[in-house]
CSV table of C-alpha atoms in Angstrom, one decimal:
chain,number,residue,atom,x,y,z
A,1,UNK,CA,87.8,33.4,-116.4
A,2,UNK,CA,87.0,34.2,-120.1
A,3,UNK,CA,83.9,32.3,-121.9
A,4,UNK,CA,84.2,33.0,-125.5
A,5,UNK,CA,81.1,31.8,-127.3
A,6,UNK,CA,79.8,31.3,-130.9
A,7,UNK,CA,77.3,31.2,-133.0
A,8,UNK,CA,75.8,27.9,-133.5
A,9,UNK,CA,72.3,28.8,-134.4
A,10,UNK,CA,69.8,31.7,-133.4
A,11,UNK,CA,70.4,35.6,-132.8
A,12,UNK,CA,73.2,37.4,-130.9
A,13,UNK,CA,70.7,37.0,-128.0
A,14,UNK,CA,70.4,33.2,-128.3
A,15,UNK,CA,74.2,33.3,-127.0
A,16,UNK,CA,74.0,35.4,-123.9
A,17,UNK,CA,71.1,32.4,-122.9
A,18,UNK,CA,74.1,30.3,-123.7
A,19,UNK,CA,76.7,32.1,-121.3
A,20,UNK,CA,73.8,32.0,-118.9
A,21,UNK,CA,73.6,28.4,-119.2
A,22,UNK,CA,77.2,28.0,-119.1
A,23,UNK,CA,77.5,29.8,-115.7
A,24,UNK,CA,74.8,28.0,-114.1
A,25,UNK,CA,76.8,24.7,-114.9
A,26,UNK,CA,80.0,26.1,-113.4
A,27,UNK,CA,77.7,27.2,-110.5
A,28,UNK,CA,76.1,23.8,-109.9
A,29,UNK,CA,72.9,25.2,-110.4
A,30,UNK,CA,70.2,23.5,-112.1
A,31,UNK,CA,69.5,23.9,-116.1
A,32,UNK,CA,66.1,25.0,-117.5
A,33,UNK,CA,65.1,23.3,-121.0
A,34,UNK,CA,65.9,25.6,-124.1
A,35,UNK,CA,63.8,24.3,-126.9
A,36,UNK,CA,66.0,25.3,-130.7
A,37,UNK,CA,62.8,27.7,-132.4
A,38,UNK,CA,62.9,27.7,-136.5
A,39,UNK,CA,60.9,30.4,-137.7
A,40,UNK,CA,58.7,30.0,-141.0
A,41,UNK,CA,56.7,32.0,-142.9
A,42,UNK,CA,53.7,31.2,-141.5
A,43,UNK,CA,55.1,32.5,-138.3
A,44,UNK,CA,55.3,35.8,-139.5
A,45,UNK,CA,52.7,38.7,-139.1
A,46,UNK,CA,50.8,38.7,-142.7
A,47,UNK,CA,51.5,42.1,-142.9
A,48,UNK,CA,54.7,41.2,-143.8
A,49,UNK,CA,53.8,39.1,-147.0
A,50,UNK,CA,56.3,39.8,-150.2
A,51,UNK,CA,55.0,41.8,-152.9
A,52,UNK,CA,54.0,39.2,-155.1
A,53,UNK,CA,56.2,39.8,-158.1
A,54,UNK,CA,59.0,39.6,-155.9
A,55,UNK,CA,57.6,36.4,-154.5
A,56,UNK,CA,56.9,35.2,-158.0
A,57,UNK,CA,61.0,36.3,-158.9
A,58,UNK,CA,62.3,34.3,-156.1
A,59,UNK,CA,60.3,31.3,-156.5
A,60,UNK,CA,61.3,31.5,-159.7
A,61,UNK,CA,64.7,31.6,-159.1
A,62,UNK,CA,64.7,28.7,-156.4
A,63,UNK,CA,62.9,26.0,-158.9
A,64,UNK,CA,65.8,26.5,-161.3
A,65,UNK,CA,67.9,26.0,-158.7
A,66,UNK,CA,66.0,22.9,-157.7
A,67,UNK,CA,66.7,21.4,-161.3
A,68,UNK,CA,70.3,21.5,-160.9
A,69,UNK,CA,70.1,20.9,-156.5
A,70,UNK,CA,72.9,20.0,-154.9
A,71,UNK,CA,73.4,18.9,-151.2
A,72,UNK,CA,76.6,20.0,-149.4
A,73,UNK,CA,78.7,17.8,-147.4
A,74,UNK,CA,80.9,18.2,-144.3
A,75,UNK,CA,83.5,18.4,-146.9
A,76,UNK,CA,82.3,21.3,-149.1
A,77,UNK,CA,81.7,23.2,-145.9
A,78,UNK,CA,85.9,22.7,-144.6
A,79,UNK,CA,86.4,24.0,-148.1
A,80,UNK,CA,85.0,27.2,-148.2
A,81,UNK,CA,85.8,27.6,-144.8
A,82,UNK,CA,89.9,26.6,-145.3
A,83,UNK,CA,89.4,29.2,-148.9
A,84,UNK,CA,87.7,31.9,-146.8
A,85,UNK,CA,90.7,31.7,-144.2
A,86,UNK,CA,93.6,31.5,-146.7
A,87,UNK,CA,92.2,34.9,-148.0
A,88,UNK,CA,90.9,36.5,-145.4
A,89,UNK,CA,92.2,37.9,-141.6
A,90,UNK,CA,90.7,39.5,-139.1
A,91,UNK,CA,90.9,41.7,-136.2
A,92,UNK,CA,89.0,43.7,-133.7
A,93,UNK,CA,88.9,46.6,-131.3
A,94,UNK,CA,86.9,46.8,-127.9
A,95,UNK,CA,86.2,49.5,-125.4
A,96,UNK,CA,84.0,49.1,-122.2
A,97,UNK,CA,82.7,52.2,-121.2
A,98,UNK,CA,82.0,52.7,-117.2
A,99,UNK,CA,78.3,53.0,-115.6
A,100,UNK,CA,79.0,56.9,-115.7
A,101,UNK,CA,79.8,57.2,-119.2
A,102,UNK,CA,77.0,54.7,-120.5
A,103,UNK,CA,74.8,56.9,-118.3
A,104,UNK,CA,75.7,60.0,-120.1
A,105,UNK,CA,75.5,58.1,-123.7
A,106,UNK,CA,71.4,57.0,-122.4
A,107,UNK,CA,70.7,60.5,-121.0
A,108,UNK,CA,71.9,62.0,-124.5
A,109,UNK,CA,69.7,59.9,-126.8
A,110,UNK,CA,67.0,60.5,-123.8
A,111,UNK,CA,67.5,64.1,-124.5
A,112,UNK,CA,67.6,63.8,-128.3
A,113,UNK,CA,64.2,62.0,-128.2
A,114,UNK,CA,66.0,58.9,-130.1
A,115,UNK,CA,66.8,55.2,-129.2
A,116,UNK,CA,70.6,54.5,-128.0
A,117,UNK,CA,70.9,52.5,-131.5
A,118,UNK,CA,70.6,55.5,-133.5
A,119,UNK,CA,72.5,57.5,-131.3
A,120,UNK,CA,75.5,54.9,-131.6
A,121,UNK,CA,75.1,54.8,-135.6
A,122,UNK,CA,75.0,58.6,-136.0
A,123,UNK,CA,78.4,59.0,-133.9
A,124,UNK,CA,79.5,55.8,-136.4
A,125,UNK,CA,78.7,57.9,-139.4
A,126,UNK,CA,80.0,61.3,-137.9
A,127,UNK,CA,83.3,59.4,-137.2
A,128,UNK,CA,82.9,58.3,-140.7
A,129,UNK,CA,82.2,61.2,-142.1
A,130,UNK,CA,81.7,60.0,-145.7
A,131,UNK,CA,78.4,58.9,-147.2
A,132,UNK,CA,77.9,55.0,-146.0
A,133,UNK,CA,75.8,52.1,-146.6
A,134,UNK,CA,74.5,51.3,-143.2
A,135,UNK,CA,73.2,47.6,-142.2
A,136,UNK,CA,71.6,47.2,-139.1
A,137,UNK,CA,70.7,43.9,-137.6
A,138,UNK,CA,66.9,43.9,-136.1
A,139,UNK,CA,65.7,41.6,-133.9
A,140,UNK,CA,61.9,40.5,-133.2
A,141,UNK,CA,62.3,38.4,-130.4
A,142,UNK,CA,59.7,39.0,-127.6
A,143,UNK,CA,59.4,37.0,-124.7
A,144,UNK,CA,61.5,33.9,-125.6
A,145,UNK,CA,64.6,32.9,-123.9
A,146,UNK,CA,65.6,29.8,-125.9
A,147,UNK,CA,67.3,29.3,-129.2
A,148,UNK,CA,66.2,30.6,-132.4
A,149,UNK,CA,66.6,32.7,-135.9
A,150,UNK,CA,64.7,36.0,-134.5
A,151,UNK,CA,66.7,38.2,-136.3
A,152,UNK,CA,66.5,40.3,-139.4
A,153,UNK,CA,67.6,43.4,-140.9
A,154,UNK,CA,67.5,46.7,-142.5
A,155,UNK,CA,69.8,48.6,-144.5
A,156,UNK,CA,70.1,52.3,-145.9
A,157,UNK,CA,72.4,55.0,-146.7
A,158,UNK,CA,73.5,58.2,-145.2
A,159,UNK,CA,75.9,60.8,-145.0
A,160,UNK,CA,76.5,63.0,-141.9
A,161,UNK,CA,75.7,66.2,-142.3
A,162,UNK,CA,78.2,68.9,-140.6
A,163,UNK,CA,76.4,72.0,-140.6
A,164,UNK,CA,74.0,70.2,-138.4
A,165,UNK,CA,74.4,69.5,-134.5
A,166,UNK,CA,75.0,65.7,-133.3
A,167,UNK,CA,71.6,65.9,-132.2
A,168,UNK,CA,69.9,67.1,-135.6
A,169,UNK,CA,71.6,64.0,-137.3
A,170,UNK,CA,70.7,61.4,-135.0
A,171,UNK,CA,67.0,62.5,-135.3
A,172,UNK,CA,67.4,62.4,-139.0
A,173,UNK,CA,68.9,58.8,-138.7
A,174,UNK,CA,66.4,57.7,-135.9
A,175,UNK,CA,63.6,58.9,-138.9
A,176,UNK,CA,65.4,56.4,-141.6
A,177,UNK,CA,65.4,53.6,-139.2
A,178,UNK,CA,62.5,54.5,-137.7
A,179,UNK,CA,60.3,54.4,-141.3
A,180,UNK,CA,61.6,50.7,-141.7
A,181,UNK,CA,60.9,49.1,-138.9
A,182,UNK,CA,57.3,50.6,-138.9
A,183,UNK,CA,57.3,48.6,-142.2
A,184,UNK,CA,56.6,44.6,-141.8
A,185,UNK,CA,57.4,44.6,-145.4
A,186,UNK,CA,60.8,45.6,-144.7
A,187,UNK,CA,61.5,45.0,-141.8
A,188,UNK,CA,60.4,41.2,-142.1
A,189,UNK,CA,61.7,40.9,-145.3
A,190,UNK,CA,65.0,38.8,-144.8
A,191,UNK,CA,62.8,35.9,-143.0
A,192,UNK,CA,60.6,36.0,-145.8
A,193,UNK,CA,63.2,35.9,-148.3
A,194,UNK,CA,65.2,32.8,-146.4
A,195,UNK,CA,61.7,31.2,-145.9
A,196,UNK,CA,61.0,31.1,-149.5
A,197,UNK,CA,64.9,29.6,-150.4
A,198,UNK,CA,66.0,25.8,-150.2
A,199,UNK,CA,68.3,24.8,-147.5
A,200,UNK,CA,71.1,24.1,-149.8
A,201,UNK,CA,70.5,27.0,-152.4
A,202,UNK,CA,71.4,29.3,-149.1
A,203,UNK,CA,74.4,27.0,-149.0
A,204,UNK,CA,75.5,28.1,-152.6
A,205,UNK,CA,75.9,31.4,-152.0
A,206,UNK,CA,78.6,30.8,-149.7
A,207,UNK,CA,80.7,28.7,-152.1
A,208,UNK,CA,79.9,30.7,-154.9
A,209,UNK,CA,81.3,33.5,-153.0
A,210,UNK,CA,85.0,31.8,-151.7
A,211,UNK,CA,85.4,28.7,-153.6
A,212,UNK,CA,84.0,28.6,-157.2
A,213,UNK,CA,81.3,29.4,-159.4
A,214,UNK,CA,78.0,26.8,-158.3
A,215,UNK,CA,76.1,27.5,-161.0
A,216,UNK,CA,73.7,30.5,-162.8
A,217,UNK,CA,71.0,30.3,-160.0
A,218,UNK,CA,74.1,30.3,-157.1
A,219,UNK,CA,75.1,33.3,-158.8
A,220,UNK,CA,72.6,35.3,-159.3
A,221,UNK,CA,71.0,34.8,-155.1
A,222,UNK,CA,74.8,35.5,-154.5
A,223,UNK,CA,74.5,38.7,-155.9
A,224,UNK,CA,70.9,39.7,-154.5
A,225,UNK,CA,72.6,38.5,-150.5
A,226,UNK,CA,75.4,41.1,-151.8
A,227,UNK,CA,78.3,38.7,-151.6
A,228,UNK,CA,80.4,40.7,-153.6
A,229,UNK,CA,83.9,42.8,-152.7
A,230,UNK,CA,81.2,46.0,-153.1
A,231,UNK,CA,81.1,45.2,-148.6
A,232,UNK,CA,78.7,47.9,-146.8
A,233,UNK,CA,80.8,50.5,-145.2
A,234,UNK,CA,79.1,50.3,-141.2
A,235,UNK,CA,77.5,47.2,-139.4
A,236,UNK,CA,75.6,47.5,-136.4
A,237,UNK,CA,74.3,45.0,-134.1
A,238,UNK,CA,73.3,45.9,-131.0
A,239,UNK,CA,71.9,43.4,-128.4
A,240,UNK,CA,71.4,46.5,-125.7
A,241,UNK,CA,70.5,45.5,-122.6
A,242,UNK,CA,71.0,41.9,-121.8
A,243,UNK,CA,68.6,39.9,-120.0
A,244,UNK,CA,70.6,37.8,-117.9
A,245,UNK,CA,72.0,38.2,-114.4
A,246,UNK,CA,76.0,38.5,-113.3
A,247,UNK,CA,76.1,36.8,-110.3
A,248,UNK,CA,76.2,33.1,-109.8
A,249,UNK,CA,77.0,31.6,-106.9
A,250,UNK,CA,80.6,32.2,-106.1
A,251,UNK,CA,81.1,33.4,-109.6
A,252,UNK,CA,79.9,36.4,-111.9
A,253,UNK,CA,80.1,37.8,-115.3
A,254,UNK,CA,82.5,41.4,-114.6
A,255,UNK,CA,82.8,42.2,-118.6
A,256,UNK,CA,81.1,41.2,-121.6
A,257,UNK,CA,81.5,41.9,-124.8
A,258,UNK,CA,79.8,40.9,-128.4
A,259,UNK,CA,81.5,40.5,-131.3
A,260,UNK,CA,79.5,39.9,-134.2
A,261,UNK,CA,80.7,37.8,-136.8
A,262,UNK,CA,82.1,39.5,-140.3
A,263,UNK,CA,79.3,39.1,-142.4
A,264,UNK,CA,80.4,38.6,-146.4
A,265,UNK,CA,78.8,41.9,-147.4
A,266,UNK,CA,80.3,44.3,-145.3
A,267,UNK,CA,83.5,45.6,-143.9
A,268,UNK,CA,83.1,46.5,-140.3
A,269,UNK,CA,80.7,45.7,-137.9
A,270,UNK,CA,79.8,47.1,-134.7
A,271,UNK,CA,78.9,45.1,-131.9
A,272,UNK,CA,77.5,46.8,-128.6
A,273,UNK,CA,75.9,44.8,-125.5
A,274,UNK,CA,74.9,46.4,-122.0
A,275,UNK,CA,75.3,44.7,-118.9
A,276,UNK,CA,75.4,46.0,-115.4
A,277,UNK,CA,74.9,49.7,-116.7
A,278,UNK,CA,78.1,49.4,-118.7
A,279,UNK,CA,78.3,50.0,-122.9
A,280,UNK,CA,80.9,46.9,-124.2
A,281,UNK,CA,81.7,48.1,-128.0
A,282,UNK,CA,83.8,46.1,-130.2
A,283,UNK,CA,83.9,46.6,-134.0
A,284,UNK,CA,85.4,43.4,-136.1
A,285,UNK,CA,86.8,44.1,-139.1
A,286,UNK,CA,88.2,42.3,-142.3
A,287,UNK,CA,92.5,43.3,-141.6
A,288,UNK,CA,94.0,44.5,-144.5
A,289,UNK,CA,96.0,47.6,-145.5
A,290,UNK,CA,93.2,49.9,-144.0
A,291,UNK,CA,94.4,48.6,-140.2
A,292,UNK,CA,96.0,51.1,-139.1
A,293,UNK,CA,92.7,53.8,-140.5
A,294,UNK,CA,90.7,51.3,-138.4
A,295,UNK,CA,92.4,51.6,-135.6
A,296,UNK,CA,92.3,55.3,-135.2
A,297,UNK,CA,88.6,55.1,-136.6
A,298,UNK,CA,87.7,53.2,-133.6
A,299,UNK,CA,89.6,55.3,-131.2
A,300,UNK,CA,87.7,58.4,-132.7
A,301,UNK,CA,84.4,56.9,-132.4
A,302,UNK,CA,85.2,55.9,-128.5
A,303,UNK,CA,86.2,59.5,-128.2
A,304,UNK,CA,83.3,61.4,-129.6
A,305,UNK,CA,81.0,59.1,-127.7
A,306,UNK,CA,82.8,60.2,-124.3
A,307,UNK,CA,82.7,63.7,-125.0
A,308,UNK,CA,78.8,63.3,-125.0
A,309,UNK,CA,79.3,64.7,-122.1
């Protein structure tokens, strides 16, 4: 059996509670309550207030914007989804690496004194081995299980460095990331930026992007979310180890994998998730005449990561 499951609101995390659910149903087991969690800004730590001329931009931005609001229908939405499609295809690549292997992968970032994340980027960027805008997806949640928005993310840019040892470079990566999340500033700074937006101005961006020009303000926020065909070259979203179980009843979960959705301002994006002991990676990409560079990419990347060893 094969669940396939997508995003209808929340983090990658908010879907494994989802498969979790799922199974229990086929299992005849009993359902716990999931409330759906919106996070504001006055749920964020107030270390992680905006600078206040950035504030005072944005605001700015979203009150012109408000003179000229529009609400999107059911109907605009089937647009720029039917545009998006007739333009753009997709594909993606998964590998499942055994206990063994993922073992070897943890013991290597053990021994590097960084996390398994920065460990997986570095080998991304090695594989790479250009200079690349990196995004990373970072999530906050703590000890919630339901559904909800507790994700944000960080970006920067790096460029393997080949005179160096693996090692050397994912302690220089594990630094970058490292100094960001240490940061409320930045590393709450997409919730803070969404919190401060109307509903519909968010919407915008999207059909300013795929079906038509909605206007200055539209424009502008379409250009500050990077909706543009300048996509980041790596995406990483890694929901590491998940906390649900594999065995329900008569049934259990023998594979899973993530794959993240193609976001509009980047190329690729890696999507790891660890069950059992075993790595899943699959990397979804926009398909276009770069396949077939993509495909060996990926196989490269799987490679270097089993030679860890």
């Amino acid at each position: 059996m094969v669940i396939i499951a997508h995003h209808l609101a929340g983090d990658g995390n908010s879907i494994t509670y989802l498969i979790e659910d799922i199974m229990n149903i086929l299992s005849g087991e009993k359902l716990s309550f999931k409330k759906l969690k919106i996070i504001e800004g006055q749920d964020l730590p107030k270390e992680s207030k905006m600078p206040f001329l950035i504030k005072l931009y944005i605001k700015n931005l979203n009150n012109k914007w408000l003179r000229e609001r529009k609400i999107y229908s059911f109907t605009d939405c089937k647009e720029v989804f039917k545009e998006y499609w007739n333009h753009i295809d997709h594909d993606f690549f998964n590998h499942e690496f055994t206990k063994e292997e993922t073992e070897y992968i943890c013991q290597y970032a053990k021994n590097a004194a960084v996390t398994v994340n920065s460990l997986l980027t570095t080998v991304m960027l090695a594989t790479y081995s250009k200079k690349a805008d990196v995004g990373q997806a970072v999530s906050i949640r703590e000890n919630y299980r339901g559904m909800a928005n507790l994700v944000t993310g960080i970006a920067f840019k790096y460029k393997y460095k080949k005179r160096r040892s693996l090692i050397k470079n994912a302690q220089g990566v594990h630094k970058v990331i490292k100094k960001k999340l240490i940061n409320p500033k930045i590393n709450y700074f997409v919730l803070r930026f969404l919190d401060l937006l109307d509903g519909p101005f968010i919407d915008s961006a999207c059909v300013n992007r795929y079906v038509h020009k909605a206007g200055s303000p539209s424009n502008t926020l379409c250009n500050l979310m990077q909706y543009s065909e300048n996509l980041r070259d790596i995406g990483v979203s890694n929901l590491m180890k998940v906390d649900i179980r594999s065995n329900y009843g008569e049934m259990r979960i023998d594979h899973l994998a993530f794959l993240p959705p193609i976001v509009p301002y980047a190329h690729r994006i890696c999507g790891a998730v660890t069950l059992e002991g075993k790595l899943n990676l699959t990397m979804h990409i926009v398909k276009d005449e770069m396949f077939q560079k993509e495909q060996i990419y990926f196989n490269n990347l799987i490679l270097r990561l089993q030679d860890l060893k």
